[in-house]
Amino acid sequence: MQQQCAQYRSLNIKELSNLYSGNDINIVFSFTLTLSRLTSSYAIESISRNAMRTLQRYHPLLRSRLIYFNELWRFVSQELDESDDLADIIDIPIRDVHVLSEKELAITTQREYSCELDTEIDTCESLCRMVLITCDNSCKVGVIFCFLATAFDARNAFEITQNWIRGFRLQLQRAERETWVIVPMQELRDGEKRSLMNSVSDSWISRVAFLIEALIFVIWILWAQPYNLPESAYSREHYTDDQRKSHLCFFSLTPAETANFIQYCNRNRVSTSAMLTTIIAESISQKNGKKPVLSELIIDLRPSLGISRHVNGVFSSLIYLRHPRTSGTNNNRCRIRRAKRSQRNIERQIKFGIPYHNLYYLLPNKPLEKGDLRRRGLLVGYVLEDLGTCYERNDGESGGTEANNDDGKDMLKVENMFFAVTPTVVKAPRIEVRTLTYDGRLYFTFDACAKSISEDVIREVGNAVVEYVSRISD
């Protein structure tokens, strides 16, 4: 084998902020595989490891560590050529949890999901890890991916997850590794972007638009006085730092409900993100006394920065959306009008580069530290991150709206695709909502810091949102 050289990349401002705020935020994807025949846990782990090793050739952060070098935090990666063997590459930890029954598998998967969300990743070892939950007398396998949020954003982590599923399927088909079509080869330095500002953000039009938006934002805050969810005194009084940090609730729609919801949004010319953020705001407003709600919507900056969507790293930002008080009459026309207002707000902020100026990360041009991060969200009622409709494409690329690849689908079925991010510990209660549509089903994860919101409140809000979506889809 050739001697492998090290390649370095400094962290961008968002990655540094995640690092300095504790480096303890994880992005976790969980799903269930159903194999066409019984397979031993040893074989499943071997196939999983082979699929992951192939991905490490295409995704440099999968073979990287986080180090402090020459007074700078950097990612350091093993540089590979096409001819290099993968035998000595960084070993991504894969933990196998064995259970005795299929029912226990589902329970254990959910328990391990929470554990992975709240357990820090050893960055000296790798920047991600896996858990496999297997059962000798079942064809089902629980799979959990845990990514460090300092190194990956959710969209990039999901692309890796999709690529791994495709690799696992091809391994089951005994496909040769050389026949894989994963993503374009990339180098670690492809993600070298110290600043997340772009040319649009630096223009005078963008600056004027930002000042106008900021003025409207401040006036609205002072006039509307948005409210969070009611704080749970029980959670606050009984919370200790050694407890798990998050409460989690999972929901999903049927394929028919999902298709109807997407058609409903298309018919009314609004995105699913705009409609979802409106419905979530309604649900929270019903809980906080029908008061206005302020939300954060997480967006991907790669298109605006001219970066390929395949490039590893954290290139996400947020925009603020203002939601008026609700009357509680559940008027469909009012909901559509509010969703269209949110849609225009999203488009305007993205057009003028306003999210790139968000005050937490980019204006000071310095990392946000832990004490500052804990002061975040005093007015924010919820955070929404919607990965949209995701498929495995025939050309091997992840994402998009193409039809699923049927090759090998009889050998492997993927269900219950949920994802969450370790909730930020803030002084005021807020919920973080993660959604994606996979294989024709819309999946929701509601989570929050256990210190401020009880699991009952999260479940009530989640039930209300899913009920709203199901009802308008009829």
GROMACS .gro file of C-alpha atoms in nm:
model
  474
    1MET     CA    1   0.000   0.000   0.000
    2GLN     CA    2   0.118   0.354  -0.073
    3GLN     CA    3   0.205   0.585   0.212
    4GLN     CA    4  -0.102   0.799   0.277
    5CYS     CA    5  -0.054   1.175   0.314
    6ALA     CA    6  -0.255   1.392   0.549
    7GLN     CA    7  -0.480   1.666   0.419
    8TYR     CA    8  -0.597   1.955   0.639
    9ARG     CA    9  -0.893   2.191   0.635
   10SER     CA   10  -0.970   2.471   0.879
   11LEU     CA   11  -1.321   2.499   1.024
   12ASN     CA   12  -1.565   2.759   0.898
   13ILE     CA   13  -1.739   3.000   1.135
   14LYS     CA   14  -2.044   2.776   1.186
   15GLU     CA   15  -1.833   2.469   1.254
   16LEU     CA   16  -1.622   2.665   1.505
   17SER     CA   17  -1.937   2.786   1.679
   18ASN     CA   18  -2.058   2.428   1.720
   19LEU     CA   19  -1.713   2.332   1.849
   20TYR     CA   20  -1.687   2.615   2.103
   21SER     CA   21  -2.043   2.567   2.224
   22GLY     CA   22  -1.945   2.230   2.364
   23ASN     CA   23  -1.889   2.008   2.059
   24ASP     CA   24  -2.168   1.790   2.195
   25ILE     CA   25  -2.438   1.830   1.928
   26ASN     CA   26  -2.510   1.517   1.723
   27ILE     CA   27  -2.719   1.449   1.414
   28VAL     CA   28  -2.883   1.108   1.435
   29PHE     CA   29  -3.062   0.910   1.164
   30SER     CA   30  -3.251   0.594   1.250
   31PHE     CA   31  -3.427   0.345   1.024
   32THR     CA   32  -3.525  -0.020   0.997
   33LEU     CA   33  -3.401  -0.258   0.728
   34THR     CA   34  -3.605  -0.564   0.634
   35LEU     CA   35  -3.394  -0.825   0.457
   36SER     CA   36  -3.541  -1.086   0.221
   37ARG     CA   37  -3.388  -1.371   0.420
   38LEU     CA   38  -3.239  -1.439   0.761
   39THR     CA   39  -2.880  -1.317   0.787
   40SER     CA   40  -2.643  -1.361   1.079
   41SER     CA   41  -2.543  -1.059   1.284
   42TYR     CA   42  -2.180  -1.124   1.190
   43ALA     CA   43  -2.264  -1.106   0.818
   44ILE     CA   44  -2.472  -0.791   0.869
   45GLU     CA   45  -2.186  -0.618   1.050
   46SER     CA   46  -1.939  -0.727   0.781
   47ILE     CA   47  -2.162  -0.596   0.501
   48SER     CA   48  -2.217  -0.271   0.693
   49ARG     CA   49  -1.845  -0.219   0.744
   50ASN     CA   50  -1.764  -0.289   0.378
   51ALA     CA   51  -2.030  -0.042   0.264
   52MET     CA   52  -1.896   0.223   0.502
   53ARG     CA   53  -1.535   0.170   0.394
   54THR     CA   54  -1.631   0.231   0.032
   55LEU     CA   55  -1.809   0.552   0.131
   56GLN     CA   56  -1.494   0.669   0.308
   57ARG     CA   57  -1.323   0.693  -0.030
   58TYR     CA   58  -1.584   0.943  -0.152
   59HIS     CA   59  -1.650   1.141   0.169
   60PRO     CA   60  -1.323   1.275   0.320
   61LEU     CA   61  -1.474   1.369   0.657
   62LEU     CA   62  -1.560   1.001   0.709
   63ARG     CA   63  -1.187   0.933   0.725
   64SER     CA   64  -1.101   1.246   0.926
   65ARG     CA   65  -1.033   1.351   1.282
   66LEU     CA   66  -1.059   1.686   1.457
   67ILE     CA   67  -0.729   1.824   1.587
   68TYR     CA   68  -0.578   2.148   1.722
   69PHE     CA   69  -0.274   2.229   1.508
   70ASN     CA   70  -0.070   2.552   1.475
   71GLU     CA   71  -0.318   2.740   1.697
   72LEU     CA   72  -0.611   2.646   1.472
   73TRP     CA   73  -0.877   2.378   1.487
   74ARG     CA   74  -0.862   2.166   1.174
   75PHE     CA   75  -0.999   1.852   1.018
   76VAL     CA   76  -0.720   1.616   0.919
   77SER     CA   77  -0.797   1.346   0.663
   78GLN     CA   78  -0.613   1.053   0.509
   79GLU     CA   79  -0.559   1.142   0.144
   80LEU     CA   80  -0.645   0.856  -0.092
   81ASP     CA   81  -0.581   0.782  -0.457
   82GLU     CA   82  -0.804   0.558  -0.667
   83SER     CA   83  -0.549   0.279  -0.636
   84ASP     CA   84  -0.513   0.299  -0.257
   85ASP     CA   85  -0.627   0.009  -0.045
   86LEU     CA   86  -0.880   0.082   0.231
   87ALA     CA   87  -0.736  -0.160   0.484
   88ASP     CA   88  -0.557   0.102   0.695
   89ILE     CA   89  -0.822   0.370   0.678
   90ILE     CA   90  -0.979   0.515   0.994
   91ASP     CA   91  -1.216   0.261   1.143
   92ILE     CA   92  -1.563   0.403   1.206
   93PRO     CA   93  -1.702   0.254   1.529
   94ILE     CA   94  -1.988   0.010   1.464
   95ARG     CA   95  -2.159  -0.127   1.772
   96ASP     CA   96  -2.377  -0.437   1.746
   97VAL     CA   97  -2.666  -0.467   1.993
   98HIS     CA   98  -2.825  -0.812   1.995
   99VAL     CA   99  -3.188  -0.861   2.102
  100LEU     CA  100  -3.407  -1.169   2.138
  101SER     CA  101  -3.728  -1.065   1.962
  102GLU     CA  102  -3.862  -0.833   1.693
  103LYS     CA  103  -4.066  -0.640   1.951
  104GLU     CA  104  -3.756  -0.585   2.161
  105LEU     CA  105  -3.573  -0.470   1.848
  106ALA     CA  106  -3.813  -0.177   1.800
  107ILE     CA  107  -3.790  -0.075   2.166
  108THR     CA  108  -3.412  -0.106   2.172
  109THR     CA  109  -3.374   0.096   1.852
  110GLN     CA  110  -3.566   0.386   2.005
  111ARG     CA  111  -3.367   0.364   2.329
  112GLU     CA  112  -3.034   0.356   2.145
  113TYR     CA  113  -3.151   0.647   1.931
  114SER     CA  114  -3.193   0.865   2.241
  115CYS     CA  115  -2.862   0.745   2.378
  116GLU     CA  116  -2.675   0.830   2.058
  117LEU     CA  117  -2.836   1.173   2.048
  118ASP     CA  118  -2.707   1.258   2.396
  119THR     CA  119  -2.366   1.084   2.396
  120GLU     CA  120  -2.066   1.282   2.273
  121ILE     CA  121  -1.854   1.155   1.985
  122ASP     CA  122  -1.484   1.094   2.048
  123THR     CA  123  -1.334   1.317   1.777
  124CYS     CA  124  -0.991   1.161   1.829
  125GLU     CA  125  -1.139   0.837   1.697
  126SER     CA  126  -1.372   0.951   1.417
  127LEU     CA  127  -1.645   1.204   1.339
  128CYS     CA  128  -1.933   0.958   1.321
  129ARG     CA  129  -2.039   0.615   1.446
  130MET     CA  130  -2.301   0.346   1.385
  131VAL     CA  131  -2.522   0.114   1.586
  132LEU     CA  132  -2.674  -0.208   1.449
  133ILE     CA  133  -2.961  -0.375   1.637
  134THR     CA  134  -2.994  -0.736   1.523
  135CYS     CA  135  -3.208  -1.037   1.611
  136ASP     CA  136  -3.124  -1.396   1.511
  137ASN     CA  137  -3.483  -1.499   1.438
  138SER     CA  138  -3.587  -1.185   1.249
  139CYS     CA  139  -3.510  -1.036   0.909
  140LYS     CA  140  -3.533  -0.684   1.053
  141VAL     CA  141  -3.226  -0.478   1.145
  142GLY     CA  142  -3.229  -0.148   1.331
  143VAL     CA  143  -2.967   0.098   1.203
  144ILE     CA  144  -2.857   0.422   1.369
  145PHE     CA  145  -2.610   0.671   1.225
  146CYS     CA  146  -2.466   0.937   1.455
  147PHE     CA  147  -2.277   1.232   1.302
  148LEU     CA  148  -2.093   1.514   1.478
  149ALA     CA  149  -2.273   1.843   1.401
  150THR     CA  150  -1.938   2.023   1.404
  151ALA     CA  151  -1.840   1.829   1.091
  152PHE     CA  152  -2.166   1.754   0.907
  153ASP     CA  153  -2.497   1.929   0.858
  154ALA     CA  154  -2.819   1.729   0.830
  155ARG     CA  155  -2.843   1.738   0.451
  156ASN     CA  156  -2.488   1.609   0.409
  157ALA     CA  157  -2.538   1.345   0.680
  158PHE     CA  158  -2.854   1.225   0.508
  159GLU     CA  159  -2.678   1.193   0.173
  160ILE     CA  160  -2.417   0.971   0.339
  161THR     CA  161  -2.695   0.767   0.500
  162GLN     CA  162  -2.867   0.719   0.165
  163ASN     CA  163  -2.540   0.619  -0.001
  164TRP     CA  164  -2.476   0.364   0.273
  165ILE     CA  165  -2.822   0.209   0.219
  166ARG     CA  166  -2.748   0.176  -0.151
  167GLY     CA  167  -2.409   0.023  -0.076
  168PHE     CA  168  -2.563  -0.223   0.170
  169ARG     CA  169  -2.816  -0.328  -0.095
  170LEU     CA  170  -2.543  -0.378  -0.355
  171GLN     CA  171  -2.340  -0.583  -0.108
  172LEU     CA  172  -2.642  -0.808  -0.060
  173GLN     CA  173  -2.655  -0.848  -0.438
  174ARG     CA  174  -2.285  -0.944  -0.433
  175ALA     CA  175  -2.214  -0.643  -0.653
  176GLU     CA  176  -1.849  -0.554  -0.702
  177ARG     CA  177  -1.733  -0.240  -0.527
  178GLU     CA  178  -1.597  -0.102  -0.855
  179THR     CA  179  -1.950  -0.094  -1.001
  180TRP     CA  180  -2.073   0.149  -0.738
  181VAL     CA  181  -2.176   0.494  -0.851
  182ILE     CA  182  -2.170   0.699  -0.531
  183VAL     CA  183  -2.094   1.070  -0.563
  184PRO     CA  184  -1.817   1.264  -0.737
  185MET     CA  185  -1.478   1.224  -0.572
  186GLN     CA  186  -1.396   1.518  -0.347
  187GLU     CA  187  -1.103   1.640  -0.144
  188LEU     CA  188  -1.117   1.768   0.210
  189ARG     CA  189  -1.013   2.115   0.089
  190ASP     CA  190  -1.325   2.140  -0.129
  191GLY     CA  191  -1.507   2.250   0.187
  192GLU     CA  192  -1.253   2.523   0.272
  193LYS     CA  193  -1.478   2.825   0.341
  194ARG     CA  194  -1.382   3.033   0.641
  195SER     CA  195  -1.665   3.280   0.582
  196LEU     CA  196  -2.018   3.185   0.481
  197MET     CA  197  -2.085   3.522   0.317
  198ASN     CA  198  -2.144   3.530  -0.058
  199SER     CA  199  -2.141   3.798  -0.327
  200VAL     CA  200  -2.514   3.866  -0.286
  201SER     CA  201  -2.464   3.933   0.084
  202ASP     CA  202  -2.191   4.190   0.011
  203SER     CA  203  -2.397   4.397  -0.234
  204TRP     CA  204  -2.550   4.729  -0.129
  205ILE     CA  205  -2.897   4.603  -0.226
  206SER     CA  206  -2.858   4.314   0.015
  207ARG     CA  207  -2.739   4.546   0.292
  208VAL     CA  208  -3.037   4.777   0.246
  209ALA     CA  209  -3.271   4.476   0.238
  210PHE     CA  210  -3.111   4.345   0.555
  211LEU     CA  211  -3.155   4.678   0.736
  212ILE     CA  212  -3.521   4.694   0.630
  213GLU     CA  213  -3.579   4.334   0.736
  214ALA     CA  214  -3.402   4.394   1.068
  215LEU     CA  215  -3.613   4.705   1.134
  216ILE     CA  216  -3.936   4.519   1.056
  217PHE     CA  217  -3.817   4.232   1.274
  218VAL     CA  218  -3.744   4.454   1.577
  219ILE     CA  219  -4.073   4.645   1.541
  220TRP     CA  220  -4.266   4.318   1.516
  221ILE     CA  221  -4.091   4.177   1.823
  222LEU     CA  222  -4.177   4.486   2.028
  223TRP     CA  223  -4.535   4.502   1.902
  224ALA     CA  224  -4.632   4.135   1.884
  225GLN     CA  225  -4.433   4.009   2.185
  226PRO     CA  226  -4.410   3.646   2.063
  227TYR     CA  227  -4.440   3.368   2.319
  228ASN     CA  228  -4.280   3.028   2.362
  229LEU     CA  229  -4.452   2.719   2.490
  230PRO     CA  230  -4.530   2.720   2.862
  231GLU     CA  231  -4.227   2.610   3.061
  232SER     CA  232  -4.262   2.285   3.251
  233ALA     CA  233  -4.177   2.342   3.616
  234TYR     CA  234  -4.157   1.967   3.672
  235SER     CA  235  -3.891   1.929   3.403
  236ARG     CA  236  -3.688   2.220   3.538
  237GLU     CA  237  -3.699   2.107   3.901
  238HIS     CA  238  -3.618   1.742   3.830
  239TYR     CA  239  -3.357   1.793   3.559
  240THR     CA  240  -2.991   1.725   3.634
  241ASP     CA  241  -2.691   1.751   3.404
  242ASP     CA  242  -2.629   1.376   3.411
  243GLN     CA  243  -2.974   1.301   3.269
  244ARG     CA  244  -3.042   1.259   2.899
  245LYS     CA  245  -3.073   1.599   2.739
  246SER     CA  246  -3.370   1.546   2.514
  247HIS     CA  247  -3.730   1.434   2.501
  248LEU     CA  248  -3.825   1.270   2.169
  249CYS     CA  249  -4.155   1.196   1.997
  250PHE     CA  250  -4.190   1.029   1.656
  251PHE     CA  251  -4.477   1.049   1.406
  252SER     CA  252  -4.535   0.952   1.044
  253LEU     CA  253  -4.802   0.982   0.776
  254THR     CA  254  -4.926   0.702   0.554
  255PRO     CA  255  -4.822   0.711   0.186
  256ALA     CA  256  -5.174   0.824   0.092
  257GLU     CA  257  -5.173   1.107   0.348
  258THR     CA  258  -4.825   1.212   0.236
  259ALA     CA  259  -4.924   1.222  -0.131
  260ASN     CA  260  -5.238   1.421  -0.049
  261PHE     CA  261  -5.040   1.670   0.160
  262ILE     CA  262  -4.784   1.729  -0.116
  263GLN     CA  263  -5.064   1.770  -0.372
  264TYR     CA  264  -5.239   2.013  -0.137
  265CYS     CA  265  -4.924   2.226  -0.113
  266ASN     CA  266  -4.866   2.216  -0.489
  267ARG     CA  267  -5.228   2.306  -0.558
  268ASN     CA  268  -5.198   2.613  -0.336
  269ARG     CA  269  -4.851   2.701  -0.469
  270VAL     CA  270  -4.665   2.683  -0.141
  271SER     CA  271  -4.372   2.467  -0.041
  272THR     CA  272  -4.415   2.189   0.211
  273SER     CA  273  -4.172   2.376   0.441
  274ALA     CA  274  -4.388   2.690   0.434
  275MET     CA  275  -4.703   2.491   0.505
  276LEU     CA  276  -4.541   2.287   0.782
  277THR     CA  277  -4.399   2.593   0.955
  278THR     CA  278  -4.746   2.753   0.946
  279ILE     CA  279  -4.915   2.446   1.093
  280ILE     CA  280  -4.654   2.409   1.368
  281ALA     CA  281  -4.695   2.776   1.458
  282GLU     CA  282  -5.072   2.726   1.484
  283SER     CA  283  -5.026   2.429   1.716
  284ILE     CA  284  -4.787   2.616   1.945
  285SER     CA  285  -5.005   2.926   1.942
  286GLN     CA  286  -5.295   2.715   2.067
  287LYS     CA  287  -5.075   2.606   2.359
  288ASN     CA  288  -4.936   2.949   2.453
  289GLY     CA  289  -5.266   3.134   2.475
  290LYS     CA  290  -5.309   3.213   2.103
  291LYS     CA  291  -5.009   3.446   2.105
  292PRO     CA  292  -4.777   3.523   1.807
  293VAL     CA  293  -4.489   3.282   1.747
  294LEU     CA  294  -4.137   3.336   1.615
  295SER     CA  295  -3.966   3.044   1.442
  296GLU     CA  296  -3.634   2.951   1.286
  297LEU     CA  297  -3.613   2.768   0.953
  298ILE     CA  298  -3.283   2.596   0.874
  299ILE     CA  299  -3.167   2.628   0.512
  300ASP     CA  300  -2.877   2.495   0.304
  301LEU     CA  301  -2.624   2.759   0.193
  302ARG     CA  302  -2.437   2.543  -0.060
  303PRO     CA  303  -2.624   2.667  -0.371
  304SER     CA  304  -2.564   3.032  -0.274
  305LEU     CA  305  -2.197   2.971  -0.195
  306GLY     CA  306  -2.133   2.789  -0.521
  307ILE     CA  307  -2.048   2.465  -0.339
  308SER     CA  308  -2.151   2.124  -0.466
  309ARG     CA  309  -2.429   1.969  -0.261
  310HIS     CA  310  -2.205   1.664  -0.211
  311VAL     CA  311  -1.928   1.854  -0.026
  312ASN     CA  312  -1.883   1.750   0.337
  313GLY     CA  313  -1.912   2.010   0.610
  314VAL     CA  314  -2.155   2.242   0.785
  315PHE     CA  315  -2.304   2.490   0.538
  316SER     CA  316  -2.644   2.556   0.691
  317SER     CA  317  -2.790   2.874   0.830
  318LEU     CA  318  -3.126   2.994   0.953
  319ILE     CA  319  -3.389   3.253   0.876
  320TYR     CA  320  -3.657   3.393   1.104
  321LEU     CA  321  -4.026   3.361   1.027
  322ARG     CA  322  -4.292   3.565   1.203
  323HIS     CA  323  -4.630   3.404   1.269
  324PRO     CA  324  -4.933   3.609   1.384
  325ARG     CA  325  -5.167   3.502   1.660
  326THR     CA  326  -5.428   3.245   1.555
  327SER     CA  327  -5.801   3.281   1.605
  328GLY     CA  328  -5.849   2.912   1.679
  329THR     CA  329  -6.121   2.883   1.413
  330ASN     CA  330  -5.909   2.650   1.198
  331ASN     CA  331  -5.998   2.850   0.885
  332ASN     CA  332  -5.837   2.685   0.583
  333ARG     CA  333  -5.820   3.007   0.380
  334CYS     CA  334  -5.642   3.185   0.664
  335ARG     CA  335  -5.393   2.901   0.691
  336ILE     CA  336  -5.316   2.913   0.317
  337ARG     CA  337  -5.277   3.291   0.336
  338ARG     CA  338  -5.033   3.261   0.628
  339ALA     CA  339  -4.839   2.986   0.447
  340LYS     CA  340  -4.806   3.203   0.135
  341ARG     CA  341  -4.683   3.491   0.353
  342SER     CA  342  -4.420   3.260   0.502
  343GLN     CA  343  -4.328   3.143   0.152
  344ARG     CA  344  -4.270   3.502   0.036
  345ASN     CA  345  -4.068   3.575   0.349
  346ILE     CA  346  -3.847   3.270   0.287
  347GLU     CA  347  -3.791   3.360  -0.078
  348ARG     CA  348  -3.715   3.725   0.002
  349GLN     CA  349  -3.460   3.644   0.271
  350ILE     CA  350  -3.283   3.387   0.054
  351LYS     CA  351  -3.283   3.620  -0.249
  352PHE     CA  352  -3.109   3.901  -0.061
  353GLY     CA  353  -2.874   3.683   0.137
  354ILE     CA  354  -3.031   3.777   0.469
  355PRO     CA  355  -2.980   3.437   0.635
  356TYR     CA  356  -2.607   3.470   0.586
  357HIS     CA  357  -2.612   3.776   0.810
  358ASN     CA  358  -2.777   3.601   1.103
  359LEU     CA  359  -2.654   3.757   1.422
  360TYR     CA  360  -2.546   3.439   1.599
  361TYR     CA  361  -2.275   3.326   1.362
  362LEU     CA  362  -2.188   3.562   1.083
  363LEU     CA  363  -2.209   3.931   1.170
  364PRO     CA  364  -1.952   3.915   1.454
  365ASN     CA  365  -1.733   3.692   1.230
  366LYS     CA  366  -1.624   3.503   1.538
  367PRO     CA  367  -1.738   3.175   1.691
  368LEU     CA  368  -2.026   3.166   1.933
  369GLU     CA  369  -1.928   3.033   2.274
  370LYS     CA  370  -2.127   2.814   2.508
  371GLY     CA  371  -2.251   3.093   2.733
  372ASP     CA  372  -2.378   3.289   2.433
  373LEU     CA  373  -2.547   2.985   2.286
  374ARG     CA  374  -2.742   2.923   2.604
  375ARG     CA  375  -2.894   3.271   2.569
  376ARG     CA  376  -3.031   3.184   2.226
  377GLY     CA  377  -3.394   3.132   2.157
  378LEU     CA  378  -3.552   3.339   2.432
  379LEU     CA  379  -3.821   3.437   2.184
  380VAL     CA  380  -3.808   3.146   1.939
  381GLY     CA  381  -4.096   2.903   1.979
  382TYR     CA  382  -3.964   2.630   1.753
  383VAL     CA  383  -3.701   2.534   1.496
  384LEU     CA  384  -3.793   2.354   1.173
  385GLU     CA  385  -3.557   2.162   0.946
  386ASP     CA  386  -3.724   1.997   0.649
  387LEU     CA  387  -3.508   1.781   0.421
  388GLY     CA  388  -3.786   1.761   0.167
  389THR     CA  389  -3.867   1.461  -0.052
  390CYS     CA  390  -3.572   1.224  -0.067
  391TYR     CA  391  -3.520   0.925  -0.292
  392GLU     CA  392  -3.239   0.695  -0.396
  393ARG     CA  393  -3.177   0.777  -0.758
  394ASN     CA  394  -3.088   0.543  -1.041
  395ASP     CA  395  -2.767   0.732  -1.115
  396GLY     CA  396  -2.645   0.684  -0.760
  397GLU     CA  397  -2.696   1.040  -0.644
  398SER     CA  398  -2.887   1.106  -0.327
  399GLY     CA  399  -3.182   1.337  -0.297
  400GLY     CA  400  -3.400   1.490  -0.565
  401THR     CA  401  -3.743   1.389  -0.681
  402GLU     CA  402  -3.661   1.101  -0.912
  403ALA     CA  403  -3.829   0.764  -0.884
  404ASN     CA  404  -3.670   0.507  -0.660
  405ASN     CA  405  -3.428   0.253  -0.801
  406ASP     CA  406  -3.603  -0.084  -0.800
  407ASP     CA  407  -3.285  -0.287  -0.847
  408GLY     CA  408  -3.248  -0.499  -0.538
  409LYS     CA  409  -3.552  -0.353  -0.362
  410ASP     CA  410  -3.691  -0.703  -0.316
  411MET     CA  411  -3.379  -0.783  -0.115
  412LEU     CA  412  -3.401  -0.482   0.116
  413LYS     CA  413  -3.683  -0.265   0.244
  414VAL     CA  414  -3.623   0.061   0.432
  415GLU     CA  415  -3.879   0.190   0.682
  416ASN     CA  416  -3.915   0.432   0.975
  417MET     CA  417  -3.660   0.690   0.857
  418PHE     CA  418  -3.635   0.947   1.138
  419PHE     CA  419  -3.370   1.205   1.219
  420ALA     CA  420  -3.306   1.447   1.502
  421VAL     CA  421  -3.039   1.686   1.629
  422THR     CA  422  -2.933   1.718   1.991
  423PRO     CA  423  -3.151   2.006   2.117
  424THR     CA  424  -2.974   2.321   2.226
  425VAL     CA  425  -2.990   2.394   2.598
  426VAL     CA  426  -3.154   2.736   2.618
  427LYS     CA  427  -3.317   2.931   2.897
  428ALA     CA  428  -3.661   2.931   2.738
  429PRO     CA  429  -3.865   2.631   2.621
  430ARG     CA  430  -3.874   2.559   2.251
  431ILE     CA  431  -3.932   2.257   2.030
  432GLU     CA  432  -3.710   2.141   1.745
  433VAL     CA  433  -3.893   1.971   1.457
  434ARG     CA  434  -3.717   1.760   1.193
  435THR     CA  435  -3.903   1.627   0.890
  436LEU     CA  436  -3.826   1.435   0.574
  437THR     CA  437  -4.022   1.241   0.314
  438TYR     CA  438  -3.868   0.904   0.236
  439ASP     CA  439  -4.009   0.633   0.012
  440GLY     CA  440  -4.341   0.816  -0.006
  441ARG     CA  441  -4.392   0.869   0.369
  442LEU     CA  442  -4.355   1.190   0.568
  443TYR     CA  443  -4.170   1.140   0.898
  444PHE     CA  444  -4.166   1.383   1.193
  445THR     CA  445  -3.934   1.400   1.493
  446PHE     CA  446  -4.019   1.641   1.775
  447ASP     CA  447  -3.751   1.695   2.037
  448ALA     CA  448  -3.665   1.947   2.307
  449CYS     CA  449  -3.435   1.996   2.599
  450ALA     CA  450  -3.562   1.790   2.892
  451LYS     CA  451  -3.477   2.079   3.123
  452SER     CA  452  -3.759   2.304   3.007
  453ILE     CA  453  -4.033   2.103   2.833
  454SER     CA  454  -4.200   1.784   2.946
  455GLU     CA  455  -4.251   1.491   2.711
  456ASP     CA  456  -4.629   1.528   2.746
  457VAL     CA  457  -4.620   1.882   2.604
  458ILE     CA  458  -4.402   1.773   2.312
  459ARG     CA  459  -4.636   1.485   2.236
  460GLU     CA  460  -4.943   1.713   2.249
  461VAL     CA  461  -4.787   1.955   2.000
  462GLY     CA  462  -4.675   1.668   1.776
  463ASN     CA  463  -5.020   1.510   1.779
  464ALA     CA  464  -5.180   1.844   1.694
  465VAL     CA  465  -4.943   1.903   1.401
  466VAL     CA  466  -4.992   1.555   1.255
  467GLU     CA  467  -5.368   1.584   1.301
  468TYR     CA  468  -5.366   1.920   1.117
  469VAL     CA  469  -5.162   1.774   0.829
  470SER     CA  470  -5.383   1.466   0.805
  471ARG     CA  471  -5.701   1.674   0.813
  472ILE     CA  472  -5.603   1.920   0.541
  473SER     CA  473  -5.487   1.625   0.329
  474ASP     CA  474  -5.837   1.474   0.322
   0.00000   0.00000   0.00000
